[in-house]
Every structure is written in structure tokens, then in C-alpha cells.
Amino acid sequence: MNAGTQMVKLTYREAAREGLRDALARDPRVFLMGEDVGHYGGCFAVSKGLLQEFGPERVRDTPLSELAFTGMGIGAAMGGMRPIVEIMTVNFSLLALDQILNNAATLLHMSGGQFNVPLVIRMATGAGKQLAAQHAHSLEGWYAHIPGIRVVAPATLADVRGMLWTALEDPDPVLIFENNTLYTMEGELVVDAGPVDIDHARVLREGGDVSIITYSASLHKSLAAAETLAVEGISAEVIDLRTLRPLDDATIMGSVARTHRALIVDEGWRSGSISAEISARITEQVFYELDAPVERLCSAEVPIPYARHMEQAAIPQAESIVATVKRMVQSHG
Amino acid sequence: MKNKTKQTAKVDRDHGLRLLRKMLLIRRFEAKSAELYSAMKIRGFLHLYDGEEAVAVGVMEALTPEDAVVATYREHGQALARGVNANAIMAEMYGKKEGCCRGRGGSMHLFDAAARFYGGNAIVGGGLPLALGFALADAMQGKKRVTCCFFGDGATAEGVFYESLNLAALWRLPVLFILENNLYAMGTAICYAHAVADIAPKAASHGVQTEIVDGMDVLAVEKGARRGAEFVREGNGPYFIECRTYRFRAHSMFDAELYRTRAEVDKWRKRDPIASFFDLCREQAVLSDADLEELERDVAAEVDGAVAFAEAGTWEPVEELTRYVYSERRPR
Ligand SMILES: Cc1ncc(C[n+]2csc(CCOP(=O)(O)OP(=O)(O)O)c2C)c(N)n1
Ligand SMILES: [Mg+2]
């Protein structure tokens, strides 16, 4: 067996760390900065050991100054470095939103194409750990509203390792959202897994009755739901969007044209969301292929509550996916 | 800026009993909380105040029930010292409906309108401008009240800290700033986060009256807080107290403590605010070992009662999930 096909068992967290290690080892311009990425080992232990391995020049603990160090990442990227800025969770990225939107996303355009910003920002997102309403939201869909940045959401080990590589080669800002419930997910990956494309969605399970269009943690719930549905004779296709901006319309529409039904599962809030955008595009582009109205399963429109039963009730679940698909297939058979 | 050194004040018995009981309650309540976390009764993030009890207890002595408190996510101590009911706090951490926020907030988001306890803020520095707003509202309504805002050394790296200091001084707002300087922001030691590790002069440079106290000495904290609260209440503008303290335990239950040595923690543990205050009271023959034993029994009963209350609590029905997104009473 050569190194290219040798598989190793690891967690999503470890795969993310391997991605960082690859990047730091490969390119001397790459450095990681953010709160507690060094001495603490990363708030989700992703960067554990990297300070010891690469030193404090390359793995930089920052003060609690999200606005300043994110803006600094933009400047450093323009100045010839390849920074990876880590923001602990998406809620805290709101302190840096000004720099992300008003600088990172606009400088290329405002400068008439003179200045691109090759910056990567990673952050954790999502509910499920009872962290309540200032730590648990899924705002990646908001970021996908912004032209000028790319938004990716790795749901698999290969993606969390390989998307970083590709993002660092991109001339423009890329935001990487890692759902915090995925860090402990285990799987197998090729030892020297490399870059993966960040332009396309992927059909992870083929089916003929309905397209479940989703991403990140909801992907795994959708795959579980598809298993259950298969037992009951319903064949669901599951699409991992992978990239929320730009959306891969071709893969989405191709699937819906085959299955004639679409369910979008999104941990973000429903109103004004990425799921609303996808639904609109489906009706714009393949309306006459549809056998049923497009449906969406999103988070309840509440700040995420602490109590476990309430938190779980607030976000999409495999059971609610199964029930929705059954209803769609049965009432519009 | 005044630099107060430790003076051994004479303690009055009732006062000593009250301070000791409050600190003990926080310590035992949190030890129980940590156990309940391991038993998976409490989830999410749990930040213990272990080692810092003298700060909240000393400060609250200087406040009246009319004053307001804005706290951090490490706020069990601040809440208990303020008089938020222990049962309601424990039930909140269980996620029960009988909790002080119906289980919506958990450990990091304790709120209590009756105690004028305005959270429980888990965005570092997020409480500072809120506190300014309470103070502004009081000033504009002619109310002689103090708004007391707690925050950590980590928060003083955020831009909002400097913006808030400037505004408070500029508009002479009645804010009592309480810096809990425990030398770390999560695992980042103050030397890795601040070019100038002395924080108090930064407040002073904004024109805020400033003082540094030994945060391991409850009497020193109380004295400083009384001075500060009086200054603020008299309409002299904001007052800033840096309390030098230390957290004995991990940042949260997810912390492997890779960033500090056992020896450093042990050194600080020798300055335990509870043990040293009790020793002082015993030296002065104000309190005896028997008093301490009785307090321990009393506090244990309160903690057990809180656990029993939380255990007996109920889960809010999921049908109520979307309540409290908007106010239920609106003008017609
Ligand atoms: C804006 C923001 N950034 C980061 C965090 C994550 N975080 C929570 S507590 C903490 C350290 C804060 O340190 P400090 O202010 O000194 O308070 P302490 O925990 O020491 O009491 C960090 C980085 C957060 N909650 N909010
Ligand atoms: Mg601190």
C-alpha cells in the first residue's frame, strides 16, 4: 500500500489540525492568529501542539481584540502574508464584522481591482452544546449574503482538512465555518489527503424521490434521515452544499430536475436565510420540474436557548427531516 | 491613583459572619456545581469563581438594593453575593423552568430583575456599554444610584473598554467599574495580551478616578468599593477599582490548563480569601472554629436545598420555545 491510499482513523478536530499543520509547513507566509490558539491549545483544541511545533511567530495568541486582529489579518494578507485568522465562534465574529464587510469584502472592488485580500478566517458555528444565546448561532448564511467573500462549511474530514489548503490559494477572502458539534466526529482519511475544490456541492447519496439540500452538521442528520426513509421505500438524494457562497446552482438544479422535490435543511434562522435563497433559485430555475412545493427545515426563530430539550427542539433533527419528506412524498405522490 | 496597602482592620462579629458566610456559600455552591457538571446535570460552559470570592462579596457590601449590577459569564459569585436566590440559580443551571431565567440562559446568563442583576453576559466586554446606559438613564432621571459593572483583564483588550471609559468620564456617568484581574484571559497570560500589563493607569488616563485593591482580601475590596460607590453616588463621575485576584480552577470545564504551572496555582492558593479572612477573624477572637463549623453546616444545607429544588423542578414545555422573542404585552 503506498502512502496515497493508506487510511488513518481520526476526528474532525484532528483533520482540521492536520490542515493547519500542512499549511504552516508548506508555506512560510502562512501564520495562524487568534485568541488562545497557542498556549491554551485552541478553544476547541484544534490548534493544540502547533505553538510548540511552529513557534510563536507563526502561531500567535492575540488579545481579546476581534476587530483589530481581523483587520490586521486583512492588512497582512495584502502585505504579502497568508494569514489564517481564527475567531472562536461566529457570535464573536460580530465584533469583527465591520472589518470583514467594509474592508475584506470591498477592497478589491473599491480599488478598481488593484488590491485583493488573500485572507482565510476560520470560526466555529452552530448549536448543540447548550452554550445558549451568545455562543450558539449559525450565522454562516448571513456571511453568504456578502459579495466579495467566499463562504465554505466543511462537513467531512476530507473537507475540513482540504478546504483550508484551497482557501489559502484563493486570491480572495474565504470564511471557513466549522460546526462545533462535528469536532468529535470520527472517520477515516487518506494519510496525505490534499486540497479539495471549494466550488462545487457534492451529491453524497443518490436517490430518486426527493433532494435534501443541506450542509455542515445538518448533513449528517440528513444522511441518517435518508437511511430511515430508505427502509420505508423512499429514496432521498442528499446534497452537501459545501460552499454557501458562491452557490453551486448546477448541482442543485440537476438533482431537483431528477427528483422533482426539494427539501432544504439549514441550522440558520428561516427568514431571509440561505435556505430562502436556495428556494428562490429553485423556483426561478427549475419551477416546471417540481412535483411539490419546495420545503425548508430551519432553526426556530428564537435565540438559541440553554436547556437541552429546548435547544434540540430549536434546530432541525433527523426525525423532523423524515417527517417532512414523508409528507412531501405522500401528499404530492 | 491611590495604591492601598493591606491594613488589618478590626472586624465586627456580625460583619465577619456575613462576609464569611457569603464567600463560603459561593465556594460550596460552585464545588457542588462542578460535581453536577461531571454528573451531566449541568451542561454548556461553567466558569467557576473559585479564588475570587472576596471580590464580589466585598463589592456588594457597598451597594444598596437600588443600585444595578452588570456581571460577566463567571457570575455565580456575583449573583449569589448580590442576593440572587441560590435555588433559582441552581435550577437555571439545570435548565429547569423554575430557574431564574426559565432555563433559557444557563450558567452564563443569570438575570434577576428583583435584585437589579442585569446578567450574565458571555460576550467579553459586552456588559460595559450596557452599564453606561443604566448610569445614563439614572443621571437623566435624577436618580442617585450606582451601576456596578464587573469585567475581567481580558475584556480590557477590547475596543469597547476604552470607548466605555472615555464616555463614562466625558459624561461623568455614575458607574463603578470593577476589574477582576486574575492575570489570565482563558489561557492567555496578561503578558501575552497587554503591552502594558498595568491596567489601572489606562483607566486613569481616560480621566476616571482609579484605585487598586488586593482582591484576595475581602475587607480591602469592601473598603475600596465603599469609597468608590460613595464617590459615584455623590455625582463625581465614574470610579474604577482594579481587584488583583486569581482563579484557582480551570477557566471552564473544557480547560486542560496547559498554560500555567501547578506551583503557580499552589502559591496563590496559600492566599485563599476565605481561609485568610477566617484566620484574621480568629486572630481577633471575633470568630471561632465552632462558628466556622456552624457556617459550613448552614451553607451545606442551603446548597443541598438548592440542588433539591433544581431536581424537583420541571422542564418548560417545548410549545413555549418561541416565547420571549418579542414582548408579550404590546400597546394596542
Ligand atoms: C467577544 C468574545 N471573545 C471571546 C470570547 C471567549 N472567551 C470567553 S471568556 C474569555 C476570557 C476572558 O478573560 P477575562 O476577561 O480576563 O475574564 P476571566 O475569564 O479571567 O474571568 C474568552 C476569550 C467571548 N466570550 N467573547
Ligand atoms: Mg481574567
XYZ file of C-alpha atoms and ligand atoms in Angstrom:
692
model
C 0.000 0.000 0.000
C 1.506 3.367 -0.854
C 1.110 6.490 1.241
C -1.520 7.856 -1.117
C -4.083 5.217 -0.230
C -3.178 4.435 3.358
C -6.097 5.353 5.585
C -5.941 6.663 9.146
C -8.665 6.988 11.751
C -9.072 10.450 13.162
C -11.557 13.035 14.335
C -12.798 16.123 12.530
C -10.797 18.141 15.070
C -7.616 16.248 14.177
C -8.307 16.600 10.465
C -8.681 20.358 10.931
C -5.378 20.370 12.818
C -3.690 18.411 10.015
C -4.947 21.034 7.591
C -3.356 23.778 9.681
C -0.144 21.813 10.029
C 0.017 21.238 6.244
C -0.468 24.936 5.647
C 2.138 26.079 8.170
C 4.663 23.537 6.905
C 4.071 24.230 3.229
C 4.150 27.994 3.037
C 6.318 30.284 5.182
C 3.864 33.120 4.538
C 1.133 31.277 6.413
C 0.572 32.057 10.073
C -2.282 31.411 12.488
C -3.564 34.084 14.831
C -6.475 34.326 17.212
C -7.483 34.103 20.838
C -5.989 31.165 22.715
C -4.698 29.403 19.597
C -1.285 28.996 21.229
C -0.743 28.448 24.923
C -4.267 27.242 25.602
C -4.218 24.959 22.566
C -7.267 26.435 20.843
C -10.670 26.898 22.419
C -11.817 23.682 20.705
C -8.318 22.148 20.922
C -7.899 22.334 17.133
C -4.524 24.067 17.243
C -3.167 22.036 20.164
C 0.582 21.497 19.816
C 1.050 23.892 16.909
C 2.673 26.606 19.022
C 5.272 24.076 20.184
C 5.787 22.852 16.630
C 5.898 26.141 14.741
C 6.767 28.742 17.366
C 5.179 31.997 18.475
C 5.907 33.869 15.231
C 3.675 31.509 13.280
C 1.098 30.644 15.957
C 0.091 33.882 17.578
C -2.076 34.333 20.639
C -3.925 37.604 20.303
C -5.568 39.715 22.978
C -9.373 39.797 23.047
C -9.493 42.250 20.166
C -11.524 40.656 17.383
C -11.951 43.826 15.378
C -8.251 44.674 15.445
C -6.764 41.267 14.729
C -9.227 40.530 11.936
C -8.434 43.870 10.339
C -4.759 43.135 10.891
C -5.229 39.852 9.027
C -6.614 41.802 6.080
C -3.633 44.136 6.048
C -1.150 41.295 6.443
C -2.767 39.422 3.566
C -2.470 42.493 1.367
C 1.081 42.951 2.574
C 2.247 39.584 1.280
C 1.471 37.141 4.089
C -1.131 34.365 4.105
C -2.831 34.750 7.496
C -5.302 32.320 8.953
C -7.378 34.275 11.439
C -9.267 32.168 13.966
C -12.309 33.656 15.663
C -13.525 31.421 18.462
C -17.181 31.339 17.490
C -19.373 33.076 14.978
C -21.116 35.161 17.646
C -17.815 36.858 18.455
C -17.146 37.493 14.776
C -19.805 40.168 15.013
C -17.219 42.296 16.797
C -15.129 41.988 13.623
C -17.956 42.283 11.133
C -17.018 45.822 10.227
C -13.585 44.751 9.009
C -14.931 41.670 7.244
C -17.631 43.506 5.344
C -16.269 47.018 4.978
C -12.686 46.042 4.200
C -12.119 42.388 3.325
C -15.137 42.115 1.064
C -14.875 45.504 -0.617
C -11.236 46.485 -1.084
C -10.790 44.711 -4.413
C -13.833 46.424 -5.829
C -13.241 49.863 -4.318
C -9.660 49.875 -5.533
C -10.750 49.127 -9.062
C -9.178 45.699 -8.962
C -5.821 46.793 -7.563
C -5.898 45.134 -4.149
C -7.062 41.598 -3.481
C -7.251 40.166 0.038
C -5.974 36.563 0.271
C -7.192 36.051 3.824
C -8.676 32.981 5.484
C -10.880 33.285 8.566
C -11.919 30.150 10.450
C -14.597 30.047 13.095
C -16.845 27.628 14.949
C -20.572 27.820 14.468
C -23.763 26.107 15.489
C -25.883 24.914 18.381
C -25.994 21.602 20.223
C -23.638 22.073 23.160
C -26.005 24.051 25.382
C -23.951 27.209 25.065
C -27.039 29.428 24.869
C -27.831 32.590 23.006
C -24.454 34.310 22.786
C -22.424 31.311 21.624
C -24.578 29.021 19.518
C -25.914 30.673 16.437
C -25.435 29.704 12.807
C -24.700 32.923 11.007
C -22.807 31.495 8.025
C -25.884 32.220 5.924
C -25.566 35.907 6.843
C -21.995 35.934 5.645
C -23.122 34.272 2.434
C -25.096 37.440 1.784
C -21.884 39.378 1.210
C -20.371 39.636 -2.271
C -16.591 39.612 -2.216
C -16.083 36.768 0.219
C -16.348 33.029 -0.185
C -18.119 31.041 2.494
C -17.410 27.354 2.991
C -18.760 24.881 5.540
C -16.802 21.631 5.697
C -18.922 18.729 6.945
C -16.459 15.908 6.358
C -12.920 15.093 7.405
C -11.621 15.439 3.856
C -13.192 18.864 3.539
C -12.107 20.275 6.876
C -8.556 19.269 6.067
C -8.514 20.055 2.363
C -10.625 23.202 2.114
C -8.105 25.204 4.108
C -5.402 24.474 1.552
C -7.571 25.591 -1.331
C -8.798 28.617 0.588
C -5.228 29.727 1.189
C -4.536 29.574 -2.523
C -7.579 31.670 -3.295
C -6.819 35.317 -4.110
C -9.878 36.495 -2.164
C -11.133 36.217 1.429
C -12.527 32.823 2.403
C -14.516 32.219 5.593
C -14.490 28.651 6.898
C -17.274 27.626 9.274
C -16.734 24.554 11.445
C -19.813 23.347 13.294
C -18.790 22.800 16.908
C -20.680 19.508 17.204
C -18.537 17.987 14.445
C -15.190 18.245 16.232
C -15.580 14.852 17.882
C -16.871 13.114 14.742
C -14.639 10.176 13.826
C -13.821 8.814 10.422
C -11.095 7.701 8.064
C -8.971 9.804 5.807
C -6.097 9.172 3.435
C -2.838 9.835 5.281
C -1.688 12.568 2.943
C -5.103 13.932 1.999
C -4.632 17.076 -0.007
C -6.596 20.053 -1.262
C -10.251 19.756 -2.281
C -12.229 22.020 -4.546
C -14.328 24.734 -2.918
C -16.507 25.496 -5.923
C -18.872 22.570 -6.022
C -21.590 20.952 -3.990
C -21.477 17.179 -3.781
C -24.172 14.535 -4.042
C -23.366 12.296 -1.075
C -26.221 9.896 -1.547
C -28.198 9.339 -4.700
C -31.954 8.970 -4.692
C -34.949 9.478 -6.897
C -37.807 10.806 -4.757
C -36.546 13.983 -3.146
C -33.410 16.137 -2.969
C -32.350 17.027 0.562
C -30.114 20.052 0.181
C -28.049 20.808 3.256
C -24.574 21.452 4.690
C -22.446 21.184 7.842
C -23.892 19.372 10.884
C -27.306 19.054 9.253
C -25.703 16.916 6.540
C -25.240 14.072 8.988
C -28.792 14.361 10.230
C -29.975 14.331 6.622
C -27.939 11.223 5.825
C -29.393 9.483 8.888
C -32.871 10.537 7.791
C -32.213 9.178 4.288
C -31.313 5.789 5.816
C -34.582 5.708 7.733
C -36.540 6.788 4.675
C -34.900 4.060 2.561
C -36.262 1.420 4.916
C -39.712 2.812 4.231
C -39.171 2.743 0.486
C -38.483 6.444 -0.025
C -35.320 7.237 -1.910
C -33.750 10.524 -0.872
C -30.833 12.203 -2.581
C -28.607 14.144 -0.180
C -26.555 17.097 -1.327
C -23.770 18.605 0.732
C -23.575 22.229 -0.388
C -20.019 22.590 0.990
C -19.841 26.165 -0.259
C -22.553 28.667 0.630
C -21.132 31.436 -1.493
C -20.993 31.151 -4.402
C -23.767 28.532 -4.524
C -23.353 25.664 -6.976
C -26.621 26.084 -8.837
C -25.815 23.398 -11.419
C -25.561 20.580 -8.872
C -28.681 21.714 -7.015
C -30.806 22.130 -10.139
C -29.507 18.927 -11.692
C -30.630 16.996 -8.656
C -34.026 18.671 -8.370
C -34.639 18.057 -12.075
C -34.185 14.333 -11.362
C -36.118 14.018 -8.108
C -38.727 16.760 -8.651
C -38.878 17.571 -4.955
C -36.588 19.718 -2.807
C -36.171 19.999 0.931
C -33.587 22.425 2.276
C -32.236 21.750 5.775
C -30.414 24.650 7.418
C -29.472 25.355 11.040
C -29.759 29.071 10.385
C -32.944 31.006 11.048
C -35.590 30.722 8.346
C -36.375 34.331 7.458
C -34.018 35.956 5.000
C -31.728 32.926 5.059
C -29.521 30.902 2.750
C -32.369 28.384 2.605
C -34.651 31.141 1.336
C -32.085 31.984 -1.323
C -31.824 28.368 -2.474
C -35.596 28.016 -2.537
C -35.887 31.162 -4.645
C -33.290 29.909 -7.098
C -35.053 26.569 -7.462
C -38.339 28.254 -8.299
C -36.557 30.631 -10.653
C -34.600 27.966 -12.475
C -36.468 24.637 -12.346
C -40.005 25.570 -11.361
C -41.582 23.368 -14.042
C -39.647 20.318 -12.803
C -41.268 20.472 -9.364
C -43.918 17.968 -8.279
C -44.302 19.636 -4.888
C -43.624 22.994 -3.278
C -40.054 23.481 -2.098
C -39.866 22.923 1.661
C -37.432 24.159 4.304
C -36.440 22.923 7.735
C -34.592 25.617 9.641
C -33.964 26.675 13.211
C -36.882 28.078 15.135
C -36.774 31.854 15.105
C -35.512 32.240 18.635
C -32.146 32.989 20.195
C -30.764 29.509 20.981
C -31.944 28.510 24.485
C -29.766 26.766 27.077
C -31.942 23.875 28.255
C -31.146 20.798 26.208
C -34.698 19.867 25.264
C -35.386 23.417 24.123
C -32.136 23.709 22.206
C -32.756 20.422 20.416
C -36.309 21.490 19.648
C -34.971 24.705 18.139
C -32.781 23.075 15.474
C -33.541 20.607 12.648
C -33.376 16.925 13.580
C -33.298 13.659 11.625
C -36.838 12.911 12.833
C -38.206 16.185 11.548
C -36.440 15.624 8.222
C -38.017 12.159 7.917
C -41.472 13.500 8.751
C -41.198 16.382 6.298
C -40.004 14.195 3.442
C -42.802 11.671 4.050
C -45.365 14.413 3.950
C -43.890 15.842 0.745
C -43.792 12.479 -0.994
C -47.207 11.316 0.179
C -49.261 14.426 -0.377
C -47.768 15.074 -3.777
C -47.266 11.455 -4.934
C -4.435 56.967 41.563
C -4.266 55.632 45.084
C -2.455 52.433 45.923
C -3.883 50.985 49.104
C -1.811 48.513 51.041
C -3.319 45.950 53.326
C -4.363 47.269 56.713
C -5.653 44.971 59.387
C -8.945 46.464 60.271
C -10.893 45.412 63.344
C -13.772 43.192 62.278
C -17.147 43.328 63.927
C -18.666 39.875 64.586
C -21.869 40.197 62.565
C -19.989 41.730 59.714
C -17.399 38.952 59.818
C -20.075 36.278 59.890
C -21.864 37.831 56.942
C -18.780 38.148 54.739
C -17.546 34.681 55.609
C -20.920 33.090 55.034
C -21.310 34.689 51.624
C -17.852 33.619 50.494
C -18.391 30.101 51.809
C -21.746 29.854 50.104
C -20.161 30.743 46.761
C -17.315 28.280 47.267
C -19.541 25.364 48.294
C -22.252 26.149 45.768
C -19.696 26.085 42.982
C -17.940 22.949 44.203
C -21.325 21.287 44.022
C -21.923 22.759 40.585
C -18.665 21.260 39.323
C -19.755 17.864 40.653
C -23.112 18.239 38.981
C -21.354 19.136 35.776
C -19.442 15.868 35.862
C -22.734 14.132 36.571
C -24.114 15.862 33.432
C -26.865 17.640 35.350
C -25.355 20.964 34.362
C -24.098 21.480 30.795
C -22.775 24.122 28.463
C -19.985 26.288 29.784
C -19.432 26.508 33.530
C -16.943 29.101 34.759
C -16.064 28.886 38.420
C -15.243 31.849 40.635
C -13.124 29.716 42.974
C -10.460 32.008 44.479
C -12.169 35.255 43.501
C -14.989 35.227 46.068
C -13.661 38.204 48.023
C -14.177 40.455 45.017
C -17.923 40.029 44.548
C -18.611 39.747 48.277
C -16.582 42.836 49.139
C -18.070 44.920 46.352
C -21.692 44.037 47.108
C -21.267 45.350 50.662
C -21.034 48.820 49.171
C -24.187 48.618 47.067
C -27.785 49.279 48.031
C -30.736 47.304 46.649
C -31.499 50.239 44.350
C -28.129 50.017 42.631
C -27.653 47.943 39.498
C -25.159 45.166 38.776
C -23.890 44.109 35.369
C -21.940 40.871 35.520
C -19.824 38.543 33.396
C -20.246 34.884 32.409
C -18.239 33.947 35.513
C -21.079 35.270 37.603
C -22.324 32.696 40.094
C -20.357 34.530 42.759
C -21.560 37.930 41.680
C -25.169 36.688 41.632
C -25.044 34.902 44.989
C -23.291 37.824 46.651
C -25.912 40.160 45.255
C -28.605 38.008 46.840
C -29.982 36.240 43.799
C -31.692 33.157 45.185
C -29.456 30.069 45.226
C -32.370 27.779 44.356
C -33.191 29.821 41.277
C -29.555 29.836 40.160
C -29.164 26.086 40.564
C -32.437 25.410 38.767
C -31.270 27.682 35.970
C -28.106 25.671 35.554
C -30.215 22.515 35.405
C -32.189 24.164 32.613
C -35.395 23.978 34.635
C -38.388 26.243 34.316
C -38.011 27.289 37.956
C -34.589 28.754 37.149
C -34.072 32.495 37.330
C -34.367 32.637 33.521
C -36.650 29.628 32.981
C -33.674 27.589 31.791
C -33.166 29.821 28.789
C -29.841 31.213 29.925
C -27.896 28.661 31.958
C -24.757 29.356 33.941
C -23.520 32.226 31.774
C -26.784 34.147 31.717
C -28.193 34.672 35.190
C -30.607 37.586 35.380
C -32.796 38.786 38.235
C -34.929 41.879 37.908
C -35.733 41.988 41.646
C -32.040 42.133 42.512
C -31.377 44.588 39.660
C -28.938 41.972 38.405
C -28.614 42.521 34.665
C -26.750 39.397 33.640
C -24.733 37.217 32.896
C -23.060 38.486 29.684
C -20.986 35.994 27.677
C -19.608 38.392 25.118
C -16.429 39.554 26.789
C -16.758 43.282 27.418
C -20.389 43.176 26.325
C -21.675 44.451 29.659
C -19.600 47.630 29.765
C -21.683 49.843 27.479
C -24.885 48.443 28.999
C -23.699 49.629 32.389
C -23.047 53.074 30.968
C -26.593 53.099 29.692
C -28.104 52.270 33.075
C -25.985 55.019 34.565
C -27.030 57.477 31.894
C -30.702 56.660 32.469
C -30.255 57.232 36.202
C -28.440 60.507 35.632
C -31.086 61.747 33.211
C -33.862 60.820 35.644
C -32.135 62.380 38.618
C -31.766 59.059 40.454
C -28.801 58.842 42.799
C -27.976 55.240 42.026
C -24.798 53.397 41.191
C -24.349 50.960 38.327
C -21.659 48.450 39.135
C -20.024 46.630 36.245
C -17.757 43.596 36.574
C -15.301 42.536 33.862
C -12.003 40.700 33.520
C -8.497 41.647 32.464
C -9.206 40.021 29.109
C -12.064 42.437 28.483
C -9.684 45.375 28.847
C -8.143 44.484 25.477
C -11.423 45.070 23.670
C -12.033 48.388 21.999
C -15.329 48.729 23.827
C -13.440 49.000 27.124
C -11.681 52.176 26.016
C -14.775 53.566 24.376
C -16.710 52.998 27.581
C -14.087 54.546 29.849
C -13.934 57.634 27.704
C -17.691 58.072 27.514
C -18.210 57.444 31.199
C -15.608 60.046 32.114
C -16.726 62.505 29.454
C -20.325 62.431 30.650
C -19.457 61.847 34.330
C -21.658 58.784 34.470
C -22.376 57.072 37.801
C -20.572 53.809 37.009
C -18.488 51.750 39.388
C -16.092 49.735 37.218
C -14.842 46.558 38.886
C -11.916 44.923 37.133
C -11.357 41.334 38.211
C -7.735 40.990 37.259
C -6.977 37.289 37.615
C -3.954 37.512 35.317
C -5.385 35.324 32.585
C -7.917 35.548 29.821
C -8.680 31.883 29.314
C -5.160 30.531 28.705
C -3.580 33.782 27.633
C -1.477 35.300 30.377
C -1.721 39.044 30.713
C 1.834 39.486 29.398
C 0.804 37.993 26.061
C -2.206 40.269 25.754
C -1.127 43.654 27.078
C 1.919 45.696 26.117
C 1.429 47.489 29.436
C 0.208 44.929 31.936
C -0.820 47.563 34.475
C -4.465 48.134 33.732
C -5.500 50.739 36.291
C -3.383 53.535 34.763
C -5.219 53.027 31.500
C -8.471 53.914 33.223
C -6.771 56.836 34.952
C -5.500 58.100 31.614
C -9.101 58.436 30.496
C -9.845 60.671 33.426
C -11.500 58.021 35.578
C -10.758 58.020 39.306
C -8.854 54.803 39.954
C -7.750 52.550 42.768
C -6.076 49.161 43.092
C -7.049 46.720 45.828
C -5.944 43.289 46.959
C -8.703 41.127 45.549
C -7.847 38.282 47.900
C -8.693 40.462 50.911
C -12.418 40.919 51.313
C -12.041 43.858 53.694
C -9.750 45.700 51.306
C -12.212 45.156 48.481
C -15.101 46.322 50.618
C -13.265 49.431 51.681
C -12.349 50.355 48.139
C -15.863 49.654 46.923
C -17.387 51.820 49.640
C -15.092 54.655 48.691
C -15.915 54.166 45.031
C -19.670 53.845 45.479
C -19.788 56.967 47.595
C -17.747 58.895 45.048
C -20.078 57.803 42.270
C -23.249 58.384 44.285
C -22.154 61.906 45.109
C -22.189 62.713 41.405
C -18.425 62.841 40.869
C -18.499 60.584 37.820
C -17.165 57.059 37.332
C -14.785 55.178 39.622
C -12.558 52.279 38.669
C -11.298 49.584 41.017
C -8.780 47.008 39.936
C -9.085 43.932 42.131
C -5.981 41.758 41.944
C -7.139 38.214 42.228
C -6.631 34.702 40.898
C -8.801 31.867 39.702
C -7.844 28.628 41.421
C -9.549 26.324 38.965
C -9.628 25.911 35.221
C -11.143 28.644 33.037
C -14.121 26.401 32.309
C -14.798 22.702 32.386
C -13.100 22.380 28.955
C -9.691 23.598 30.041
C -6.626 21.351 30.276
C -4.678 24.191 31.982
C -1.646 23.838 29.740
C -0.696 27.487 30.230
C 0.233 27.683 33.918
C 2.111 25.617 36.444
C 0.783 23.742 39.430
C 3.309 25.668 41.540
C 1.848 28.999 40.499
C -1.652 27.875 41.418
C -0.438 26.491 44.744
C 1.287 29.759 45.551
C -1.951 31.641 45.075
C -3.958 29.048 46.953
C -1.940 29.973 50.027
C -3.666 33.325 49.803
C -7.134 31.782 49.760
C -9.512 34.680 50.518
C -11.796 32.561 52.682
C -9.132 30.888 54.800
C -7.233 34.118 55.274
C -10.320 36.073 56.282
C -11.326 33.398 58.754
C -7.799 33.371 60.183
C -7.986 37.112 60.644
C -11.323 36.846 62.449
C -9.988 34.078 64.653
C -6.839 36.043 65.469
C -9.014 38.913 66.534
C -11.133 36.470 68.554
C -14.204 37.558 66.657
C -14.969 34.111 65.233
C -14.154 30.613 66.464
C -13.745 27.204 64.857
C -17.215 26.407 66.127
C -18.595 29.415 64.275
C -16.976 28.188 61.100
C -18.399 24.714 61.585
C -21.828 26.136 62.063
C -21.500 28.287 58.977
C -20.370 25.256 56.984
C -23.449 23.321 58.112
C -25.701 26.219 57.328
C -24.190 26.732 53.879
C -24.270 22.997 53.124
C -27.969 22.992 53.921
C -28.547 25.909 51.576
C -26.615 24.193 48.774
C -28.418 20.883 49.348
C -31.677 22.770 49.322
C -30.773 24.382 46.007
C -29.958 21.001 44.484
C -33.203 19.501 45.779
C -35.100 22.469 44.392
C -33.456 22.093 40.992
C -34.011 18.319 40.948
C -37.686 18.817 41.714
C -38.016 21.466 39.037
C -39.876 20.973 35.780
C -38.987 21.309 32.110
C -40.583 24.146 30.267
C -42.863 22.634 27.596
C -41.318 22.858 24.109
C -44.505 24.540 22.940
C -43.161 27.618 24.740
C -39.968 27.659 22.686
C -40.809 30.795 20.753
C -41.898 32.810 23.776
C -39.857 35.854 24.805
C -38.574 36.672 21.366
C -40.863 39.679 21.454
C -42.627 41.179 24.434
C -45.949 39.585 25.192
C -47.596 42.855 26.164
C -47.640 45.436 23.434
C -49.590 48.645 23.057
C -52.828 48.096 21.146
C -16.015 38.807 22.431
C -15.612 37.487 22.979
N -14.442 36.955 22.571
C -14.041 35.769 23.073
C -14.792 35.099 23.989
C -14.329 33.759 24.548
N -13.879 33.927 25.923
C -14.720 33.725 26.944
S -14.048 34.118 28.393
C -12.606 34.588 27.692
C -11.513 35.122 28.540
C -11.910 36.378 29.228
O -10.958 36.723 30.160
P -11.200 37.800 31.275
O -11.922 38.964 30.703
O -9.895 38.059 31.901
O -12.182 37.102 32.312
P -11.928 35.802 33.204
O -12.426 34.646 32.399
O -10.498 35.716 33.510
O -12.781 35.987 34.409
C -12.659 34.399 26.323
C -11.547 34.646 25.397
C -16.023 35.677 24.356
N -16.850 35.060 25.227
N -16.387 36.874 23.864
Mg -9.037 37.179 33.520
